[in-house]
């Protein structure tokens, strides 16, 4: 790890780029006492596409770190979309809430508060202007080396998303694809044929282009 700043509260998510599955937002706190553990598992070198390692390390981190997981399933996500909310707005609200949760859990003051830079600071705070509690003085970054807490948050969100996705596959007796490509469209059409159109509200993000592509060409 290169020179890093501690103590950190960091927030990241998994699922926003997937047509199927939930949105999982995680904020976590790390301090200097956690660095030996992160170095032991070479967090800075971990491949975020290596599911076996993600599962192994996440199971340890979730027992060690102070963190907050907010999981928004598709049914509730789609309710918010129907009220006119955008994905970026939903994420901003969840990020803020997860950060507040962690700040309440830990007794220590964070030197840095970092969130994954999924949109500009100006737009982020605009989405939160009506909230009573807003975490301020944030750093917007995607630098997992400088902010290992950010990578820990990503690992924990990947793990939560993996577990939920695995349960969805089991329930539907299929293998849902990640992403929002043609394979996702083909899978959606097959599920509609088997379960009916109503199933889509429970398993996918209806505001993604895939949904219109599926229902207009099914």
XYZ file of C-alpha atoms in Angstrom:
218
model
C 0.000 0.000 0.000
C 1.238 3.477 -0.777
C 1.027 6.306 1.758
C -2.541 6.347 2.989
C -4.641 8.435 5.271
C -6.438 7.017 8.285
C -8.953 6.994 9.905
C -11.358 6.573 6.993
C -15.075 6.152 6.470
C -15.598 5.029 2.906
C -18.612 4.129 0.785
C -19.040 2.190 -2.462
C -21.694 0.070 -4.150
C -22.356 -2.920 -6.391
C -25.278 -3.584 -8.702
C -25.906 -0.229 -10.345
C -24.621 -1.524 -13.694
C -26.648 -4.747 -13.553
C -30.087 -5.077 -15.121
C -30.902 -7.932 -12.742
C -30.386 -7.930 -9.016
C -30.306 -5.433 -6.165
C -28.327 -2.311 -5.437
C -25.947 -2.921 -2.527
C -24.361 0.095 -0.846
C -21.761 -0.333 1.896
C -19.995 2.210 4.071
C -17.229 1.069 6.408
C -14.734 2.484 8.869
C -11.048 1.575 9.028
C -8.237 2.925 11.162
C -4.557 2.232 11.677
C -5.331 -0.867 13.759
C -6.925 -2.483 10.716
C -3.951 -1.976 8.394
C -2.049 -5.153 9.390
C -5.107 -7.238 8.489
C -5.541 -5.463 5.148
C -1.852 -5.896 4.382
C -1.995 -9.563 5.358
C -4.624 -10.196 2.706
C -3.010 -7.847 0.162
C -6.216 -5.866 -0.199
C -4.514 -3.445 -2.569
C -3.734 -6.286 -5.000
C -7.055 -8.112 -4.781
C -8.768 -8.710 -8.114
C -12.370 -7.553 -7.716
C -13.423 -10.160 -10.299
C -12.072 -13.056 -8.217
C -15.259 -14.280 -6.525
C -13.518 -16.904 -4.400
C -11.166 -14.338 -2.871
C -13.946 -11.759 -2.486
C -16.038 -14.253 -0.510
C -13.108 -15.349 1.654
C -11.960 -11.848 2.549
C -15.450 -10.360 2.884
C -16.363 -12.978 5.494
C -13.400 -11.800 7.559
C -13.940 -8.074 7.005
C -17.600 -8.232 8.008
C -16.590 -9.640 11.396
C -13.776 -7.125 11.897
C -14.916 -3.804 10.471
C -17.610 -1.375 11.506
C -19.847 -1.183 8.449
C -23.367 -0.547 7.200
C -25.002 -2.438 4.336
C -28.064 -0.981 2.623
C -29.577 -3.427 0.156
C -32.293 -2.126 -2.141
C -34.150 -4.930 -3.866
C -35.748 -4.484 -7.259
C -39.323 -4.126 -6.035
C -38.443 -1.189 -3.797
C -36.018 0.251 -6.343
C -38.760 0.276 -8.971
C -41.181 1.946 -6.566
C -38.713 4.817 -6.228
C -38.240 4.976 -10.008
C -42.003 5.243 -10.510
C -41.952 8.257 -8.176
C -39.528 9.945 -10.567
C -36.234 9.215 -8.878
C -33.079 8.548 -10.895
C -30.465 5.912 -10.115
C -27.905 8.587 -9.187
C -30.388 10.206 -6.788
C -31.181 6.873 -5.158
C -27.480 6.133 -4.762
C -26.773 9.546 -3.235
C -29.467 8.991 -0.603
C -28.230 5.484 0.215
C -24.592 6.580 0.368
C -25.453 9.376 2.773
C -27.519 7.087 4.985
C -24.844 4.363 5.075
C -22.199 6.928 6.036
C -24.416 8.268 8.831
C -25.010 4.720 10.100
C -21.278 4.046 10.368
C -20.577 7.398 12.016
C -23.148 6.525 14.682
C -21.626 3.065 15.232
C -18.029 4.133 15.751
C -16.820 6.324 18.608
C -13.801 7.571 16.643
C -13.583 10.608 14.402
C -12.726 9.939 10.763
C -9.852 11.937 9.290
C -11.297 11.360 5.844
C -14.731 10.545 4.494
C -14.550 9.105 0.983
C -17.224 7.962 -1.432
C -16.887 6.392 -4.846
C -17.082 9.189 -7.405
C -20.186 8.100 -9.308
C -21.239 11.705 -9.984
C -20.030 15.250 -9.368
C -20.046 16.688 -5.831
C -22.407 19.460 -6.947
C -25.054 17.004 -8.173
C -24.525 14.719 -5.185
C -25.268 17.425 -2.628
C -28.127 18.766 -4.743
C -29.895 15.407 -4.403
C -29.525 15.631 -0.619
C -30.627 19.243 -0.157
C -33.913 18.253 1.528
C -32.300 15.797 3.974
C -31.953 16.830 7.600
C -28.634 15.033 8.055
C -26.020 15.239 5.308
C -22.429 14.058 5.659
C -20.237 16.888 4.417
C -16.570 17.419 3.581
C -16.496 14.298 1.416
C -13.716 13.237 -0.903
C -14.979 11.846 -4.219
C -12.515 9.255 -5.491
C -12.041 5.857 -7.113
C -8.464 5.444 -5.847
C -8.507 2.103 -4.035
C -4.771 2.343 -3.302
C -4.869 5.623 -1.432
C -8.139 4.718 0.281
C -8.128 1.014 1.263
C -11.382 1.593 3.118
C -12.984 2.298 -0.242
C -11.884 -1.100 -1.491
C -13.132 -2.754 1.688
C -16.534 -1.151 1.107
C -16.479 -2.455 -2.468
C -15.572 -5.971 -1.336
C -18.379 -6.058 1.214
C -20.902 -4.749 -1.326
C -19.756 -7.355 -3.875
C -20.205 -10.077 -1.275
C -23.729 -8.944 -0.384
C -24.620 -8.710 -4.067
C -23.180 -12.168 -4.728
C -25.253 -13.729 -1.949
C -28.480 -12.092 -3.118
C -27.791 -12.983 -6.753
C -27.125 -16.597 -5.809
C -30.472 -16.785 -3.990
C -32.257 -15.249 -6.989
C -30.732 -17.862 -9.276
C -31.864 -20.625 -6.941
C -35.406 -19.265 -6.662
C -35.792 -18.781 -10.413
C -33.934 -21.995 -11.265
C -31.736 -20.149 -13.751
C -28.433 -18.290 -14.048
C -29.016 -14.566 -14.289
C -26.340 -12.656 -16.220
C -24.564 -9.616 -14.864
C -24.465 -6.391 -16.834
C -27.068 -4.973 -19.185
C -26.276 -6.571 -22.529
C -28.106 -8.732 -25.077
C -27.702 -11.789 -22.869
C -29.680 -9.964 -20.176
C -32.414 -9.226 -22.736
C -32.595 -12.852 -23.840
C -32.801 -14.018 -20.235
C -35.538 -11.487 -19.515
C -37.622 -12.746 -22.436
C -37.282 -16.339 -21.240
C -38.351 -15.392 -17.717
C -41.396 -13.516 -18.996
C -42.444 -16.550 -21.036
C -42.135 -18.744 -17.956
C -43.399 -16.468 -15.150
C -45.263 -13.645 -16.882
C -44.454 -9.947 -17.203
C -45.039 -9.179 -13.508
C -41.855 -11.059 -12.573
C -39.747 -8.280 -14.088
C -40.720 -5.774 -11.410
C -39.227 -8.134 -8.818
C -35.979 -9.067 -10.534
C -34.808 -6.172 -12.721
C -34.402 -2.395 -12.887
C -37.260 -1.259 -15.088
C -35.727 2.137 -15.859
C -32.853 0.556 -17.777
C -33.182 0.467 -21.600
C -33.219 -3.336 -21.478
C -36.732 -3.353 -20.072
C -38.277 -1.467 -22.993
C -36.239 -3.512 -25.453
C -37.591 -6.713 -23.931
C -41.260 -5.820 -23.648
C -41.432 -4.257 -27.147
C -39.760 -7.230 -28.857
C -40.951 -10.114 -26.771
